[in-house]
PDB file of C-alpha atoms and ligand atoms in Angstrom:
ATOM      1  CA  MET A 117      -3.666 -27.512   1.795  1.00 45.00           C
ATOM      2  CA  ALA A 118      -5.422 -24.560   0.720  1.00 48.00           C
ATOM      3  CA  SER A 119      -7.344 -22.886   3.821  1.00 60.00           C
ATOM      4  CA  ASP A 120      -9.923 -20.013   3.673  1.00 66.00           C
ATOM      5  CA  ARG A 121      -9.933 -19.817   7.640  1.00 72.00           C
ATOM      6  CA  LEU A 122      -7.451 -18.505   9.932  1.00 79.00           C
ATOM      7  CA  ALA A 123      -5.319 -21.428  10.964  1.00 77.00           C
ATOM      8  CA  VAL A 124      -4.026 -20.296  14.480  1.00 85.00           C
ATOM      9  CA  SER A 125      -5.845 -19.320  17.656  1.00 92.00           C
ATOM     10  CA  LEU A 126      -5.166 -15.633  18.420  1.00 96.00           C
ATOM     11  CA  PRO A 127      -4.875 -14.459  22.035  1.00 97.00           C
ATOM     12  CA  GLU A 128      -7.735 -12.480  23.492  1.00 97.00           C
ATOM     13  CA  SER A 129      -5.859  -9.150  22.726  1.00 98.00           C
ATOM     14  CA  LEU A 130      -6.192  -9.627  19.145  1.00 98.00           C
ATOM     15  CA  ARG A 131      -9.277 -10.314  16.930  1.00 97.00           C
ATOM     16  CA  ALA A 132      -9.565 -11.180  13.279  1.00 97.00           C
ATOM     17  CA  GLU A 133     -12.460 -10.865  11.004  1.00 96.00           C
ATOM     18  CA  GLN A 134     -12.922 -11.612   7.368  1.00 95.00           C
ATOM     19  CA  GLN A 135     -14.672  -9.254   5.068  1.00 95.00           C
ATOM     20  CA  GLY A 136     -14.603 -10.750   1.647  1.00 96.00           C
ATOM     21  CA  PRO A 137     -10.812 -11.019   0.612  1.00 97.00           C
ATOM     22  CA  VAL A 138      -9.871  -8.569   3.334  1.00 98.00           C
ATOM     23  CA  THR A 139      -8.963  -9.760   6.776  1.00 98.00           C
ATOM     24  CA  VAL A 140      -9.089  -7.035   9.508  1.00 98.00           C
ATOM     25  CA  LEU A 141      -6.889  -7.671  12.388  1.00 98.00           C
ATOM     26  CA  TRP A 142      -7.943  -5.739  15.706  1.00 98.00           C
ATOM     27  CA  LEU A 143      -5.545  -4.786  18.420  1.00 98.00           C
ATOM     28  CA  ASN A 144      -8.202  -5.817  21.042  1.00 98.00           C
ATOM     29  CA  ARG A 145      -6.635  -4.601  24.469  1.00 98.00           C
ATOM     30  CA  ALA A 146      -8.417  -1.216  24.842  1.00 98.00           C
ATOM     31  CA  HIS A 147      -8.281  -1.265  28.567  1.00 98.00           C
ATOM     32  CA  LYS A 148      -4.495  -1.051  28.322  1.00 98.00           C
ATOM     33  CA  ARG A 149      -4.695   1.248  25.283  1.00 98.00           C
ATOM     34  CA  ASN A 150      -3.467  -1.722  22.925  1.00 98.00           C
ATOM     35  CA  ALA A 151      -0.083  -1.698  24.560  1.00 98.00           C
ATOM     36  CA  LEU A 152       1.736  -4.576  22.902  1.00 98.00           C
ATOM     37  CA  ASP A 153       2.808  -7.263  25.345  1.00 97.00           C
ATOM     38  CA  ASP A 154       4.637 -10.519  24.425  1.00 96.00           C
ATOM     39  CA  GLU A 155       1.634 -12.467  23.889  1.00 98.00           C
ATOM     40  CA  MET A 156       0.121  -9.784  21.418  1.00 98.00           C
ATOM     41  CA  VAL A 157       3.576  -9.637  19.256  1.00 98.00           C
ATOM     42  CA  ALA A 158       3.604 -13.471  19.267  1.00 98.00           C
ATOM     43  CA  GLY A 159       0.028 -13.377  18.016  1.00 98.00           C
ATOM     44  CA  ILE A 160       0.911 -10.790  15.339  1.00 98.00           C
ATOM     45  CA  ASP A 161       3.758 -13.096  14.160  1.00 98.00           C
ATOM     46  CA  ALA A 162       1.340 -16.204  14.189  1.00 98.00           C
ATOM     47  CA  PHE A 163      -1.504 -14.292  12.405  1.00 98.00           C
ATOM     48  CA  PHE A 164       0.758 -13.178   9.503  1.00 98.00           C
ATOM     49  CA  SER A 165       2.388 -16.487   9.370  1.00 97.00           C
ATOM     50  CA  HIS A 166      -0.944 -18.254   8.924  1.00 96.00           C
ATOM     51  CA  LEU A 167      -3.230 -15.948   6.843  1.00 96.00           C
ATOM     52  CA  PRO A 168      -5.871 -17.786   5.165  1.00 92.00           C
ATOM     53  CA  ASP A 169      -5.520 -18.446   1.521  1.00 92.00           C
ATOM     54  CA  SER A 170      -8.652 -16.329   0.877  1.00 92.00           C
ATOM     55  CA  SER A 171      -6.893 -13.366   2.356  1.00 97.00           C
ATOM     56  CA  ALA A 172      -5.654 -10.881  -0.320  1.00 98.00           C
ATOM     57  CA  ALA A 173      -5.037  -7.775   1.780  1.00 98.00           C
ATOM     58  CA  VAL A 174      -5.026  -7.090   5.535  1.00 98.00           C
ATOM     59  CA  VAL A 175      -6.192  -4.003   7.760  1.00 98.00           C
ATOM     60  CA  ILE A 176      -4.670  -3.608  10.969  1.00 98.00           C
ATOM     61  CA  CYS A 177      -6.872  -1.319  13.380  1.00 98.00           C
ATOM     62  CA  GLY A 178      -7.164  -0.945  17.167  1.00 98.00           C
ATOM     63  CA  GLU A 179     -10.036  -1.138  19.450  1.00 98.00           C
ATOM     64  CA  GLY A 180     -11.073   1.900  21.875  1.00 98.00           C
ATOM     65  CA  GLU A 181      -9.601   5.251  21.857  1.00 98.00           C
ATOM     66  CA  HIS A 182      -6.035   4.724  20.685  1.00 98.00           C
ATOM     67  CA  PHE A 183      -4.426   2.651  18.102  1.00 98.00           C
ATOM     68  CA  SER A 184      -1.486   1.675  20.337  1.00 98.00           C
ATOM     69  CA  ALA A 185       0.330   2.787  23.447  1.00 98.00           C
ATOM     70  CA  GLY A 186       3.307   0.975  22.165  1.00 98.00           C
ATOM     71  CA  LEU A 187       5.500  -1.530  24.354  1.00 97.00           C
ATOM     72  CA  ASP A 188       3.774  -2.807  27.255  1.00 97.00           C
ATOM     73  CA  LEU A 189       6.004  -0.956  29.728  1.00 94.00           C
ATOM     74  CA  SER A 190       5.074  -3.400  32.582  1.00 93.00           C
ATOM     75  CA  GLU A 191       6.964  -6.369  31.066  1.00 89.00           C
ATOM     76  CA  LEU A 192      10.080  -4.156  30.530  1.00 83.00           C
ATOM     77  CA  GLN A 193      11.237  -4.275  34.337  1.00 76.00           C
ATOM     78  CA  GLU A 194      11.846  -7.922  34.048  1.00 73.00           C
ATOM     79  CA  ARG A 195      14.341  -8.199  31.471  1.00 80.00           C
ATOM     80  CA  ASP A 196      18.132  -8.550  31.415  1.00 88.00           C
ATOM     81  CA  LEU A 197      20.496  -7.505  28.579  1.00 91.00           C
ATOM     82  CA  ARG A 198      20.310 -10.924  26.667  1.00 93.00           C
ATOM     83  CA  GLU A 199      16.462 -11.132  27.060  1.00 92.00           C
ATOM     84  CA  GLY A 200      16.250  -7.619  25.860  1.00 92.00           C
ATOM     85  CA  ILE A 201      17.860  -8.507  22.645  1.00 94.00           C
ATOM     86  CA  ALA A 202      15.698 -11.560  22.251  1.00 95.00           C
ATOM     87  CA  HIS A 203      12.603  -9.373  22.904  1.00 95.00           C
ATOM     88  CA  SER A 204      13.718  -6.849  20.142  1.00 97.00           C
ATOM     89  CA  GLU A 205      14.278  -9.798  17.643  1.00 98.00           C
ATOM     90  CA  ARG A 206      10.834 -11.076  18.390  1.00 98.00           C
ATOM     91  CA  TRP A 207       9.459  -7.834  17.520  1.00 98.00           C
ATOM     92  CA  HIS A 208      11.608  -7.667  14.347  1.00 98.00           C
ATOM     93  CA  ARG A 209      10.557 -11.105  13.226  1.00 98.00           C
ATOM     94  CA  ALA A 210       6.776 -10.308  13.778  1.00 98.00           C
ATOM     95  CA  PHE A 211       6.838  -7.028  12.044  1.00 98.00           C
ATOM     96  CA  GLU A 212       9.006  -8.343   9.238  1.00 98.00           C
ATOM     97  CA  LYS A 213       6.171 -10.757   8.451  1.00 98.00           C
ATOM     98  CA  ILE A 214       4.058  -7.685   8.066  1.00 98.00           C
ATOM     99  CA  GLN A 215       6.392  -5.817   5.640  1.00 98.00           C
ATOM    100  CA  TYR A 216       7.586  -8.841   3.778  1.00 98.00           C
ATOM    101  CA  GLY A 217       4.542 -11.189   4.230  1.00 97.00           C
ATOM    102  CA  LYS A 218       1.966 -12.624   1.746  1.00 97.00           C
ATOM    103  CA  VAL A 219      -0.235  -9.717   1.254  1.00 98.00           C
ATOM    104  CA  PRO A 220      -0.327  -6.001   1.531  1.00 98.00           C
ATOM    105  CA  VAL A 221      -1.339  -4.556   4.836  1.00 98.00           C
ATOM    106  CA  VAL A 222      -3.173  -1.188   5.562  1.00 99.00           C
ATOM    107  CA  ALA A 223      -2.770   0.253   9.037  1.00 99.00           C
ATOM    108  CA  VAL A 224      -5.769   2.494  10.325  1.00 99.00           C
ATOM    109  CA  LEU A 225      -4.566   4.857  12.870  1.00 99.00           C
ATOM    110  CA  HIS A 226      -6.494   6.985  15.425  1.00 98.00           C
ATOM    111  CA  GLY A 227      -5.730   8.369  18.771  1.00 98.00           C
ATOM    112  CA  ALA A 228      -2.127   7.549  20.369  1.00 98.00           C
ATOM    113  CA  VAL A 229       0.149   5.870  17.877  1.00 98.00           C
ATOM    114  CA  VAL A 230       3.226   6.013  19.970  1.00 98.00           C
ATOM    115  CA  GLY A 231       6.492   4.009  20.368  1.00 98.00           C
ATOM    116  CA  GLY A 232       6.075   0.414  19.360  1.00 98.00           C
ATOM    117  CA  GLY A 233       2.483   1.471  18.007  1.00 98.00           C
ATOM    118  CA  LEU A 234       4.155   3.679  15.492  1.00 98.00           C
ATOM    119  CA  GLU A 235       6.771   1.062  14.642  1.00 98.00           C
ATOM    120  CA  LEU A 236       4.017  -1.509  14.015  1.00 98.00           C
ATOM    121  CA  ALA A 237       2.299   1.191  11.740  1.00 99.00           C
ATOM    122  CA  ALA A 238       5.559   1.636   9.961  1.00 98.00           C
ATOM    123  CA  ALA A 239       5.779  -1.953   8.847  1.00 98.00           C
ATOM    124  CA  ALA A 240       2.465  -1.616   7.012  1.00 98.00           C
ATOM    125  CA  HIS A 241       2.314  -0.679   3.161  1.00 98.00           C
ATOM    126  CA  VAL A 242      -0.367   1.948   3.485  1.00 98.00           C
ATOM    127  CA  ARG A 243      -1.249   4.226   6.606  1.00 98.00           C
ATOM    128  CA  VAL A 244      -4.600   5.757   6.956  1.00 99.00           C
ATOM    129  CA  ALA A 245      -5.032   8.294   9.910  1.00 98.00           C
ATOM    130  CA  GLU A 246      -8.244   9.499  11.421  1.00 98.00           C
ATOM    131  CA  ARG A 247      -8.185  13.315  12.714  1.00 98.00           C
ATOM    132  CA  SER A 248      -7.588  12.308  16.413  1.00 98.00           C
ATOM    133  CA  ALA A 249      -4.302  10.338  15.483  1.00 98.00           C
ATOM    134  CA  TYR A 250      -1.111  11.538  16.933  1.00 98.00           C
ATOM    135  CA  PHE A 251       2.495  10.312  16.644  1.00 98.00           C
ATOM    136  CA  ALA A 252       5.222  10.228  19.313  1.00 98.00           C
ATOM    137  CA  LEU A 253       8.277   8.334  20.270  1.00 98.00           C
ATOM    138  CA  PRO A 254       8.358   8.445  24.036  1.00 97.00           C
ATOM    139  CA  GLU A 255      11.338   6.012  24.108  1.00 94.00           C
ATOM    140  CA  GLY A 256      13.594   8.970  24.742  1.00 90.00           C
ATOM    141  CA  SER A 257      11.870  10.195  27.977  1.00 92.00           C
ATOM    142  CA  ARG A 258      11.557   6.528  29.177  1.00 92.00           C
ATOM    143  CA  GLY A 259      15.324   5.883  28.997  1.00 92.00           C
ATOM    144  CA  ILE A 260      14.887   3.346  26.230  1.00 93.00           C
ATOM    145  CA  PHE A 261      15.327   3.007  22.428  1.00 96.00           C
ATOM    146  CA  VAL A 262      12.884   1.786  19.816  1.00 96.00           C
ATOM    147  CA  GLY A 263      13.186  -1.903  19.419  1.00 97.00           C
ATOM    148  CA  GLY A 264      10.642  -2.844  16.904  1.00 98.00           C
ATOM    149  CA  GLY A 265      12.494  -1.930  13.775  1.00 98.00           C
ATOM    150  CA  GLY A 266      11.619   1.870  14.155  1.00 98.00           C
ATOM    151  CA  SER A 267      15.120   3.048  13.670  1.00 98.00           C
ATOM    152  CA  VAL A 268      15.180   1.133  10.330  1.00 98.00           C
ATOM    153  CA  ARG A 269      11.704   1.856   8.849  1.00 98.00           C
ATOM    154  CA  LEU A 270      10.899   5.582  10.364  1.00 98.00           C
ATOM    155  CA  PRO A 271      13.924   7.398   8.977  1.00 98.00           C
ATOM    156  CA  ARG A 272      12.865   6.004   5.468  1.00 96.00           C
ATOM    157  CA  LEU A 273       9.472   7.425   6.121  1.00 97.00           C
ATOM    158  CA  ILE A 274      10.069  10.805   7.860  1.00 98.00           C
ATOM    159  CA  GLY A 275      13.922  11.288   7.794  1.00 97.00           C
ATOM    160  CA  ALA A 276      16.479  10.692  10.548  1.00 98.00           C
ATOM    161  CA  ALA A 277      16.330  14.208  11.621  1.00 98.00           C
ATOM    162  CA  ARG A 278      12.713  14.210  12.535  1.00 98.00           C
ATOM    163  CA  MET A 279      12.934  10.759  14.162  1.00 98.00           C
ATOM    164  CA  MET A 280      15.685  12.111  16.368  1.00 98.00           C
ATOM    165  CA  ASP A 281      13.727  15.268  17.278  1.00 97.00           C
ATOM    166  CA  MET A 282      10.874  13.141  18.148  1.00 97.00           C
ATOM    167  CA  MET A 283      12.920  10.852  20.484  1.00 97.00           C
ATOM    168  CA  LEU A 284      15.063  13.683  21.912  1.00 97.00           C
ATOM    169  CA  THR A 285      12.385  16.226  22.675  1.00 97.00           C
ATOM    170  CA  GLY A 286       9.384  14.043  22.908  1.00 96.00           C
ATOM    171  CA  ARG A 287       7.764  16.074  20.023  1.00 97.00           C
ATOM    172  CA  THR A 288       4.201  14.954  18.981  1.00 98.00           C
ATOM    173  CA  TYR A 289       2.989  15.259  15.371  1.00 98.00           C
ATOM    174  CA  SER A 290      -0.639  15.707  14.708  1.00 98.00           C
ATOM    175  CA  ALA A 291      -2.579  13.591  11.965  1.00 98.00           C
ATOM    176  CA  GLU A 292      -2.426  16.617   9.755  1.00 98.00           C
ATOM    177  CA  GLU A 293       1.456  16.917  10.125  1.00 98.00           C
ATOM    178  CA  GLY A 294       1.812  13.112   9.685  1.00 98.00           C
ATOM    179  CA  LEU A 295       0.219  13.411   6.204  1.00 98.00           C
ATOM    180  CA  ALA A 296       2.102  16.409   5.393  1.00 98.00           C
ATOM    181  CA  MET A 297       5.387  14.655   6.238  1.00 97.00           C
ATOM    182  CA  GLY A 298       4.427  11.470   4.407  1.00 97.00           C
ATOM    183  CA  LEU A 299       4.072   9.305   7.530  1.00 98.00           C
ATOM    184  CA  THR A 300       0.567   8.450   6.416  1.00 98.00           C
ATOM    185  CA  THR A 301      -1.153   8.987   2.890  1.00 98.00           C
ATOM    186  CA  TYR A 302      -4.728   9.213   3.945  1.00 98.00           C
ATOM    187  CA  LEU A 303      -6.496  11.531   6.593  1.00 98.00           C
ATOM    188  CA  VAL A 304     -10.179  10.797   7.150  1.00 98.00           C
ATOM    189  CA  GLU A 305     -12.577  12.254   9.789  1.00 98.00           C
ATOM    190  CA  ALA A 306     -13.235  10.437  13.186  1.00 97.00           C
ATOM    191  CA  GLY A 307     -14.856   7.074  12.856  1.00 97.00           C
ATOM    192  CA  LYS A 308     -14.084   6.742   8.989  1.00 98.00           C
ATOM    193  CA  GLY A 309     -10.682   5.169   9.160  1.00 98.00           C
ATOM    194  CA  LEU A 310     -12.006   1.512   9.135  1.00 98.00           C
ATOM    195  CA  ALA A 311     -14.282   2.139   6.129  1.00 98.00           C
ATOM    196  CA  LYS A 312     -11.619   3.846   4.345  1.00 98.00           C
ATOM    197  CA  GLY A 313      -8.910   1.205   5.168  1.00 98.00           C
ATOM    198  CA  VAL A 314     -11.069  -1.661   4.072  1.00 98.00           C
ATOM    199  CA  GLU A 315     -12.128   0.186   0.847  1.00 98.00           C
ATOM    200  CA  LEU A 316      -8.361   0.625   0.066  1.00 98.00           C
ATOM    201  CA  ALA A 317      -7.589  -3.080   1.141  1.00 98.00           C
ATOM    202  CA  GLN A 318     -10.419  -4.215  -1.434  1.00 98.00           C
ATOM    203  CA  ARG A 319      -8.881  -2.224  -4.209  1.00 97.00           C
ATOM    204  CA  ILE A 320      -5.431  -3.688  -3.328  1.00 98.00           C
ATOM    205  CA  ALA A 321      -7.145  -7.159  -3.249  1.00 98.00           C
ATOM    206  CA  GLY A 322      -8.294  -6.649  -6.914  1.00 96.00           C
ATOM    207  CA  ASN A 323      -4.732  -6.256  -8.158  1.00 96.00           C
ATOM    208  CA  THR A 324      -3.020  -9.439  -9.555  1.00 95.00           C
ATOM    209  CA  GLU A 325      -1.064 -11.407  -6.958  1.00 95.00           C
ATOM    210  CA  LEU A 326       2.374 -10.977  -8.830  1.00 95.00           C
ATOM    211  CA  THR A 327       1.877  -7.236  -9.013  1.00 96.00           C
ATOM    212  CA  ASN A 328       1.071  -6.989  -5.301  1.00 97.00           C
ATOM    213  CA  PHE A 329       4.237  -9.134  -4.713  1.00 97.00           C
ATOM    214  CA  ALA A 330       6.513  -7.087  -6.763  1.00 97.00           C
ATOM    215  CA  ILE A 331       5.355  -3.954  -4.918  1.00 98.00           C
ATOM    216  CA  MET A 332       5.780  -5.259  -1.599  1.00 98.00           C
ATOM    217  CA  HIS A 333       8.907  -7.341  -1.982  1.00 98.00           C
ATOM    218  CA  ALA A 334      10.767  -5.803  -5.052  1.00 98.00           C
ATOM    219  CA  LEU A 335      10.080  -1.964  -5.002  1.00 98.00           C
ATOM    220  CA  PRO A 336      11.424  -1.433  -1.495  1.00 96.00           C
ATOM    221  CA  ARG A 337      14.499  -3.554  -2.388  1.00 97.00           C
ATOM    222  CA  ILE A 338      15.042  -1.731  -5.562  1.00 98.00           C
ATOM    223  CA  ALA A 339      14.663   1.783  -3.939  1.00 96.00           C
ATOM    224  CA  GLU A 340      17.615   0.748  -1.622  1.00 96.00           C
ATOM    225  CA  MET A 341      19.827  -0.438  -4.509  1.00 98.00           C
ATOM    226  CA  ALA A 342      22.565   1.507  -6.447  1.00 98.00           C
ATOM    227  CA  PRO A 343      20.714   2.900  -9.444  1.00 98.00           C
ATOM    228  CA  GLY A 344      22.437   0.645 -11.908  1.00 98.00           C
ATOM    229  CA  SER A 345      21.458  -2.537 -10.020  1.00 98.00           C
ATOM    230  CA  GLY A 346      17.846  -1.061  -9.514  1.00 98.00           C
ATOM    231  CA  PHE A 347      17.293  -0.428 -13.198  1.00 98.00           C
ATOM    232  CA  ALA A 348      18.256  -3.904 -14.164  1.00 98.00           C
ATOM    233  CA  MET A 349      16.159  -5.473 -11.343  1.00 98.00           C
ATOM    234  CA  GLU A 350      13.218  -3.212 -12.449  1.00 98.00           C
ATOM    235  CA  ALA A 351      13.382  -4.467 -15.941  1.00 98.00           C
ATOM    236  CA  LEU A 352      13.421  -8.068 -14.826  1.00 97.00           C
ATOM    237  CA  ILE A 353      10.465  -7.583 -12.618  1.00 97.00           C
ATOM    238  CA  ALA A 354       8.555  -5.506 -15.167  1.00 96.00           C
ATOM    239  CA  SER A 355       9.136  -8.267 -17.567  1.00 96.00           C
ATOM    240  CA  ILE A 356       7.950 -10.955 -15.257  1.00 96.00           C
ATOM    241  CA  ALA A 357       4.860  -9.228 -14.276  1.00 94.00           C
ATOM    242  CA  GLN A 358       3.917  -8.561 -17.788  1.00 92.00           C
ATOM    243  CA  ALA A 359       4.376 -12.304 -18.655  1.00 93.00           C
ATOM    244  CA  ASP A 360       1.511 -13.263 -16.012  1.00 93.00           C
ATOM    245  CA  PRO A 361      -1.455 -14.650 -18.024  1.00 93.00           C
ATOM    246  CA  GLU A 362      -3.702 -12.599 -15.729  1.00 93.00           C
ATOM    247  CA  ALA A 363      -1.682  -9.240 -16.634  1.00 92.00           C
ATOM    248  CA  LYS A 364      -2.134 -10.318 -20.333  1.00 93.00           C
ATOM    249  CA  GLY A 365      -5.863 -10.640 -19.860  1.00 94.00           C
ATOM    250  CA  ARG A 366      -6.171  -7.284 -18.245  1.00 93.00           C
ATOM    251  CA  LEU A 367      -4.333  -5.410 -20.857  1.00 92.00           C
ATOM    252  CA  LYS A 368      -6.670  -7.137 -23.470  1.00 93.00           C
ATOM    253  CA  ASP A 369      -9.663  -6.126 -21.473  1.00 93.00           C
ATOM    254  CA  PHE A 370      -8.322  -2.431 -21.682  1.00 92.00           C
ATOM    255  CA  LEU A 371      -7.568  -2.619 -25.200  1.00 93.00           C
ATOM    256  CA  GLU A 372     -10.991  -4.014 -26.002  1.00 94.00           C
ATOM    257  CA  LYS A 373     -12.672  -1.320 -23.990  1.00 95.00           C
ATOM    258  CA  ARG A 374     -14.009  -3.669 -21.099  1.00 95.00           C
ATOM    259  CA  ALA A 375     -11.815  -2.136 -18.310  1.00 93.00           C
ATOM    260  CA  PRO A 376     -12.200   1.059 -16.565  1.00 90.00           C
ATOM    261  CA  LYS A 377     -10.456   4.196 -17.388  1.00 93.00           C
ATOM    262  CA  VAL A 378      -8.120   6.003 -14.743  1.00 93.00           C
ATOM    263  CA  THR A 379     -10.211   8.531 -13.095  1.00 92.00           C
ATOM    264  CA  ARG A 380      -9.604  11.283 -10.551  1.00 89.00           C
ATOM    265  CA  SER A 381     -10.432   9.828  -7.097  1.00 76.00           C
TER     266      SER A 381
HETATM  267  C1  1HE B 624       0.089   0.846  29.487  1.00 65.41           C
HETATM  268  C2  1HE B 624       0.810   1.599  28.492  1.00 65.41           C
HETATM  269  C3  1HE B 624       2.041   0.947  28.081  1.00 65.41           C
HETATM  270  C4  1HE B 624      -1.029   2.562  28.854  1.00 65.41           C
HETATM  271  N1  1HE B 624       2.407  -0.156  28.771  1.00 65.41           N
HETATM  272  N2  1HE B 624       0.479  -0.158  30.151  1.00 65.41           N
HETATM  273  N3  1HE B 624       4.584   3.862  25.587  1.00 65.41           N
HETATM  274  C5  1HE B 624       4.412   5.161  26.133  1.00 65.41           C
HETATM  275  O1  1HE B 624       5.442   5.600  26.943  1.00 65.41           O
HETATM  276  C6  1HE B 624       2.968   5.513  26.258  1.00 65.41           C
HETATM  277  C7  1HE B 624       2.313   5.292  27.609  1.00 65.41           C
HETATM  278  N4  1HE B 624       0.970   5.595  27.628  1.00 65.41           N
HETATM  279  C8  1HE B 624       0.364   6.669  27.611  1.00 65.41           C
HETATM  280  O2  1HE B 624       0.999   7.658  27.527  1.00 65.41           O
HETATM  281  C9  1HE B 624      -1.146   6.900  27.755  1.00 65.41           C
HETATM  282  O3  1HE B 624      -1.621   5.631  28.450  1.00 65.41           O
HETATM  283  C10 1HE B 624      -1.917   7.136  26.504  1.00 65.41           C
HETATM  284  C11 1HE B 624      -1.685   8.513  25.987  1.00 65.41           C
HETATM  285  C12 1HE B 624      -1.468   6.026  25.371  1.00 65.41           C
HETATM  286  C13 1HE B 624      -3.369   6.910  26.691  1.00 65.41           C
HETATM  287  O4  1HE B 624      -3.809   7.694  27.784  1.00 65.41           O
HETATM  288  P1  1HE B 624      -5.154   7.463  28.653  1.00 65.41           P
HETATM  289  O5  1HE B 624      -5.363   8.526  29.645  1.00 65.41           O
HETATM  290  O6  1HE B 624      -6.197   7.244  27.449  1.00 65.41           O
HETATM  291  O7  1HE B 624      -4.957   6.011  29.350  1.00 65.41           O
HETATM  292  P2  1HE B 624      -4.215   5.689  30.812  1.00 65.41           P
HETATM  293  O8  1HE B 624      -5.185   6.054  31.749  1.00 65.41           O
HETATM  294  O9  1HE B 624      -2.851   6.353  30.736  1.00 65.41           O
HETATM  295  O10 1HE B 624      -3.945   4.142  30.711  1.00 65.41           O
HETATM  296  C14 1HE B 624      -4.816   3.115  30.617  1.00 65.41           C
HETATM  297  C15 1HE B 624      -4.331   1.772  31.289  1.00 65.41           C
HETATM  298  O11 1HE B 624      -3.277   1.414  30.244  1.00 65.41           O
HETATM  299  C16 1HE B 624      -3.526   2.119  32.565  1.00 65.41           C
HETATM  300  O12 1HE B 624      -3.522   0.962  33.097  1.00 65.41           O
HETATM  301  P3  1HE B 624      -4.421   0.768  34.627  1.00 65.41           P
HETATM  302  O13 1HE B 624      -4.179  -0.630  34.922  1.00 65.41           O
HETATM  303  O14 1HE B 624      -4.150   1.870  35.484  1.00 65.41           O
HETATM  304  O15 1HE B 624      -5.790   1.059  34.025  1.00 65.41           O
HETATM  305  C17 1HE B 624      -2.013   2.255  31.933  1.00 65.41           C
HETATM  306  O16 1HE B 624      -1.062   1.951  32.977  1.00 65.41           O
HETATM  307  C18 1HE B 624      -1.899   1.241  30.818  1.00 65.41           C
HETATM  308  N5  1HE B 624      -1.099   1.608  29.787  1.00 65.41           N
HETATM  309  N6  1HE B 624      -0.089   2.604  27.961  1.00 65.41           N
HETATM  310  C19 1HE B 624       1.603  -0.737  29.853  1.00 65.41           C
HETATM  311  N7  1HE B 624       2.674   1.375  27.047  1.00 65.41           N
HETATM  312  C20 1HE B 624       9.855  -2.556  21.027  1.00 65.41           C
HETATM  313  S1  1HE B 624      10.470  -1.202  21.850  1.00 65.41           S
HETATM  314  C21 1HE B 624       9.110  -0.046  21.779  1.00 65.41           C
HETATM  315  C22 1HE B 624       9.301   0.965  22.775  1.00 65.41           C
HETATM  316  C23 1HE B 624       8.050   1.746  23.275  1.00 65.41           C
HETATM  317  O17 1HE B 624       7.155   1.350  22.663  1.00 65.41           O
HETATM  318  S2  1HE B 624       8.149   2.867  24.402  1.00 65.41           S
HETATM  319  C24 1HE B 624       6.625   3.552  24.506  1.00 65.41           C
HETATM  320  C25 1HE B 624       5.975   3.129  25.575  1.00 65.41           C
END
């Protein structure tokens, strides 16, 4: 049944808010610097599994001074080997629902974006950083390893060499450096991140559903394919997208001078 409301209740450490077609998900545990505990990770999984039908894009952001301090380290002491694997797999499942979910996700980053917080950001499709943002992977110095998909996603964003450096030496990158290396694609002044994130999400929400699906689900997979398979897959997806009546209408609008031109942003 179609629903325009979030069909699950979230833990207090998460808060969702609808802004037109955009759903904003807040990490709402500022007193612990939005450290991600089991309940939050389960909540993220549930949120992305039960998005309202009215939601066409999501913005994820953090309350307080920091986006996220990563894994809640207080939970780590209790786990044995098997529980450790299951824990990591729960993060994988939750973040997979972000990356390969129903709608595109914009992450708005500020303050500490570290460890699992950076892994969470890496699962989003667009990243906006405020100038206060900084990026680190303190796992190396804590005697642990990334477990939220970081070793899969981050090398694809910044290269394995940079990730190794971050983990081995504790190197921290600034918001400006994050932009330069492609970790984020927008840099805004303090306090402007959410507005920028929502603006981008609204633009994304204005695309056809099929195009957004192709960009989220086909593009990253084509990018991983051998070129021959990639070209074939691209031709198929392009043809499917063009056949969408919504796409045909949009092309007609352009040809009949009703659609906006491409302008410098
Ligand atoms: C936490 C956590 C946490 C803060 N787990 N409780 N992540 C890290 O190694 C980063 C650890 N955190 C920090 O370095 C700092 O907290 C921050 C730079 C993020 C923020 O500093 P600050 O001065 O604003 O806050 P604070 O005073 O350090 O922390 C406030 C409270 O949050 C304090 O608790 P309180 O009860 O004493 O008030 C902290 O203990 C608590 N807190 N960060 C638990 N991470 C899937 S694998 C992923 C692996 C990882 O993510 S490893 C990286 C872990």
